[in-house]
GROMACS .gro file of C-alpha atoms in nm:
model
  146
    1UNK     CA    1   0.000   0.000   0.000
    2UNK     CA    2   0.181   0.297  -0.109
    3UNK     CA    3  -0.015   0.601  -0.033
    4UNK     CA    4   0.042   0.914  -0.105
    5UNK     CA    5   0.136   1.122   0.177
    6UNK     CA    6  -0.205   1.349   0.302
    7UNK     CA    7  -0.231   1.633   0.118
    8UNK     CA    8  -0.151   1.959   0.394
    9UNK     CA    9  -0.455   2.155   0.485
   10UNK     CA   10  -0.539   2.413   0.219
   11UNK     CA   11  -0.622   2.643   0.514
   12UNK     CA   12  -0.319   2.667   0.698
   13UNK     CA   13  -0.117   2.756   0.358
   14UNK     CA   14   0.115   3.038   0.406
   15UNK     CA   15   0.095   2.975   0.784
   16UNK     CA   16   0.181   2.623   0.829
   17UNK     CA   17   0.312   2.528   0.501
   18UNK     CA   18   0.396   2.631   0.127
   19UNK     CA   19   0.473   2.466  -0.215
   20UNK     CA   20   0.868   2.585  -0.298
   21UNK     CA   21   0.940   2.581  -0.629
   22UNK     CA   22   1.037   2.202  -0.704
   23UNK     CA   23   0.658   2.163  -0.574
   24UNK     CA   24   0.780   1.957  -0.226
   25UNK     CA   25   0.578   2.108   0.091
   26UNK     CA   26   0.750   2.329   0.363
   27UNK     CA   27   0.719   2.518   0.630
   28UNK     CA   28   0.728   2.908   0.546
   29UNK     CA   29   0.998   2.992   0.784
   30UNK     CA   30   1.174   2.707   0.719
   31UNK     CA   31   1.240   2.758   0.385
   32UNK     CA   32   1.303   3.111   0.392
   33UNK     CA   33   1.595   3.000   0.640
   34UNK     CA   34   1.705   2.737   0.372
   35UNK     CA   35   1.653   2.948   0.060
   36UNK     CA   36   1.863   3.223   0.218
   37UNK     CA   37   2.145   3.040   0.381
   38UNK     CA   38   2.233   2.872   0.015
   39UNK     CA   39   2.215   3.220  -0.111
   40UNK     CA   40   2.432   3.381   0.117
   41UNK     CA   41   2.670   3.056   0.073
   42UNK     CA   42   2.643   3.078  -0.317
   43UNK     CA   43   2.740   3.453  -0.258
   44UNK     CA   44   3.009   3.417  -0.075
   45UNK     CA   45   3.152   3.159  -0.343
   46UNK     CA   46   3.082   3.400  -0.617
   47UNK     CA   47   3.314   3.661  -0.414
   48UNK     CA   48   3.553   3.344  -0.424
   49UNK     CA   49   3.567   3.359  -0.036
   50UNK     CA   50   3.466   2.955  -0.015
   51UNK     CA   51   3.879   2.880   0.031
   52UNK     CA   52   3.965   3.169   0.261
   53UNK     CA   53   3.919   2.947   0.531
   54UNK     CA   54   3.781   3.233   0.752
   55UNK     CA   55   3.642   3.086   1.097
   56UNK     CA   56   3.374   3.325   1.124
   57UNK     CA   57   3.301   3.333   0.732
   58UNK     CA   58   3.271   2.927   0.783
   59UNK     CA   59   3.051   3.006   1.134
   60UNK     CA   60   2.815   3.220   0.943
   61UNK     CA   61   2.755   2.985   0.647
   62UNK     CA   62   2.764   2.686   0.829
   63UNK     CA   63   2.555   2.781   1.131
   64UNK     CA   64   2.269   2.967   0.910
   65UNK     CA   65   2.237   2.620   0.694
   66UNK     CA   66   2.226   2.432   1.005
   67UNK     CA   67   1.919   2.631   1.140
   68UNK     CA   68   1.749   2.549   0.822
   69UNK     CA   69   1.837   2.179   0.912
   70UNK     CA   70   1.723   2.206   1.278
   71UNK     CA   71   1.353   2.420   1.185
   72UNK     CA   72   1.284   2.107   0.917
   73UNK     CA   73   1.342   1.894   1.209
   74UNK     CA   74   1.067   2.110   1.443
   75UNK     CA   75   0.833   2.215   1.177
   76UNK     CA   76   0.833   1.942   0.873
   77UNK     CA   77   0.552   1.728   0.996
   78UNK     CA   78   0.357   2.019   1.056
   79UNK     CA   79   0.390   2.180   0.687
   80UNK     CA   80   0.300   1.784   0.545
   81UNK     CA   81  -0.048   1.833   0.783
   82UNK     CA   82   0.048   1.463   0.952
   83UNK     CA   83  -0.039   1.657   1.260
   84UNK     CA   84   0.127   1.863   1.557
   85UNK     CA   85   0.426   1.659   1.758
   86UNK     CA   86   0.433   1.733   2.145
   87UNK     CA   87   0.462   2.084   2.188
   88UNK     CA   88   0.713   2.084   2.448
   89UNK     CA   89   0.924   1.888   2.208
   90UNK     CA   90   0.870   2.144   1.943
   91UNK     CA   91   1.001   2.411   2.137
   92UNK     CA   92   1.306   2.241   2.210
   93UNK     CA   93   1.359   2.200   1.861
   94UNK     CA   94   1.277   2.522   1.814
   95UNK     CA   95   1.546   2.665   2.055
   96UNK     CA   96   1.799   2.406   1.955
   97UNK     CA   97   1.758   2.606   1.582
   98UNK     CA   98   1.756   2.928   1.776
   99UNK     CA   99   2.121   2.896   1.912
  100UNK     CA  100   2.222   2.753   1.576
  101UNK     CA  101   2.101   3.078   1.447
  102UNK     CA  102   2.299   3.317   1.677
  103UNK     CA  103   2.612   3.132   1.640
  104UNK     CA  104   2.589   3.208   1.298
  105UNK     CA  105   2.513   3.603   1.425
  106UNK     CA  106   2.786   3.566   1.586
  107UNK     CA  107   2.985   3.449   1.284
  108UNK     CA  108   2.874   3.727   1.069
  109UNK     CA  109   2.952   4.004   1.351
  110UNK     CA  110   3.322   3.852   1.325
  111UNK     CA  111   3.308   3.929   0.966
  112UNK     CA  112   3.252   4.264   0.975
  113UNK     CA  113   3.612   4.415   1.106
  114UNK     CA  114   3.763   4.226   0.852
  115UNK     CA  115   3.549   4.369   0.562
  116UNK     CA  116   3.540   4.049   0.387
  117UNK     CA  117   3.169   4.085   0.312
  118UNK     CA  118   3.065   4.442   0.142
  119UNK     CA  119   2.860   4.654   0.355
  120UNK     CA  120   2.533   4.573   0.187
  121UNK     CA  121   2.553   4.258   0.232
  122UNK     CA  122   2.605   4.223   0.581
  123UNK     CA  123   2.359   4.478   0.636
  124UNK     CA  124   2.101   4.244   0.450
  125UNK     CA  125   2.220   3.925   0.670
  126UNK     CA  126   2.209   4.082   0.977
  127UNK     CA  127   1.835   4.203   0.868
  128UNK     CA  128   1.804   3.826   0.747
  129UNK     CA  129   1.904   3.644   1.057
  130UNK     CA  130   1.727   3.852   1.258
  131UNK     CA  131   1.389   3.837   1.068
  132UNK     CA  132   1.415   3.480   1.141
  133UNK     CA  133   1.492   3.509   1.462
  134UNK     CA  134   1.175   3.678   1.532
  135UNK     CA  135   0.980   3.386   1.348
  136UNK     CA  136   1.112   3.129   1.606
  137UNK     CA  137   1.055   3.373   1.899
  138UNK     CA  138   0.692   3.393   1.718
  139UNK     CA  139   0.666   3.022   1.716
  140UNK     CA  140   0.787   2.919   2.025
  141UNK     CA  141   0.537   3.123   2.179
  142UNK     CA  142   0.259   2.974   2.010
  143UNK     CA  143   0.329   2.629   2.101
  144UNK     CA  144   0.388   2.739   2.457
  145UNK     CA  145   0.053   2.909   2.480
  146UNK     CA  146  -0.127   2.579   2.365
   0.00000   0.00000   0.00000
């Protein structure tokens, strides 16, 4: 019996889930995290920084793509609709993603004395990072206030 997996709930799309481009299911925040830390890491190559070896560089990179990782892990079953996992177990998925996410602040505030990022760029990061900081802060109060 292979069944398809249950189609999300078209109500909760653009809350709980979207359709990214190669038409698998996500969460929104989720894959604005992934979407943006392959950007920034595709950017970075394009500057040819990928062989600097940089600590912080590699922190910033490596940390943002990891939070992607970790909010898949909290939020995945919940964009697919197969229902809401314990929601104190959420949460500490949630702030397991969180710290991921200011290590890799803290990568990209290394960055900046050493201008190896133009000013723009940073500027949109640090915007970035901390847009999606406010979505886990969002979240994690939801599922506490269940």
């Amino acid at each position: 019996l292979n069944e398809p997996p249950p189609e999300p709930d078209p109500h909760r799309e653009g809350i709980d889930w979207i359709r990214a481009e190669d038409g698998d299911v996500a969460h929104p925040l989720q894959h604005r995290c992934s979407e943006s830390a392959m950007k920034y890491w595709k950017r970075t190559d394009e500057l040819g920084l990928e062989k600097c070896g940089d600590k912080d560089l590699w922190r910033f990179i490596f940390e943002f793509q990891t939070t992607g990782a970790k909010l898949a892990g909290a939020l995945s079953g919940i964009a697919r609709g197969q229902g809401f996992s314990d929601d104190a177990f959420t949460v500490a998925c949630l702030k397991r993603a969180l710290d991921h996410l200011h290590k890799s602040q803290a990568g990209l505030e290394g960055i900046v004395p050493k201008k190896l990022l133009p000013v723009k760029m940073i500027a949109e990061a640090r915007k970035e990072l901390f847009e999606i900081r406010e979505g886990i802060l969002k979240l994690m109060d939801e599922f506490r206030g269940r």
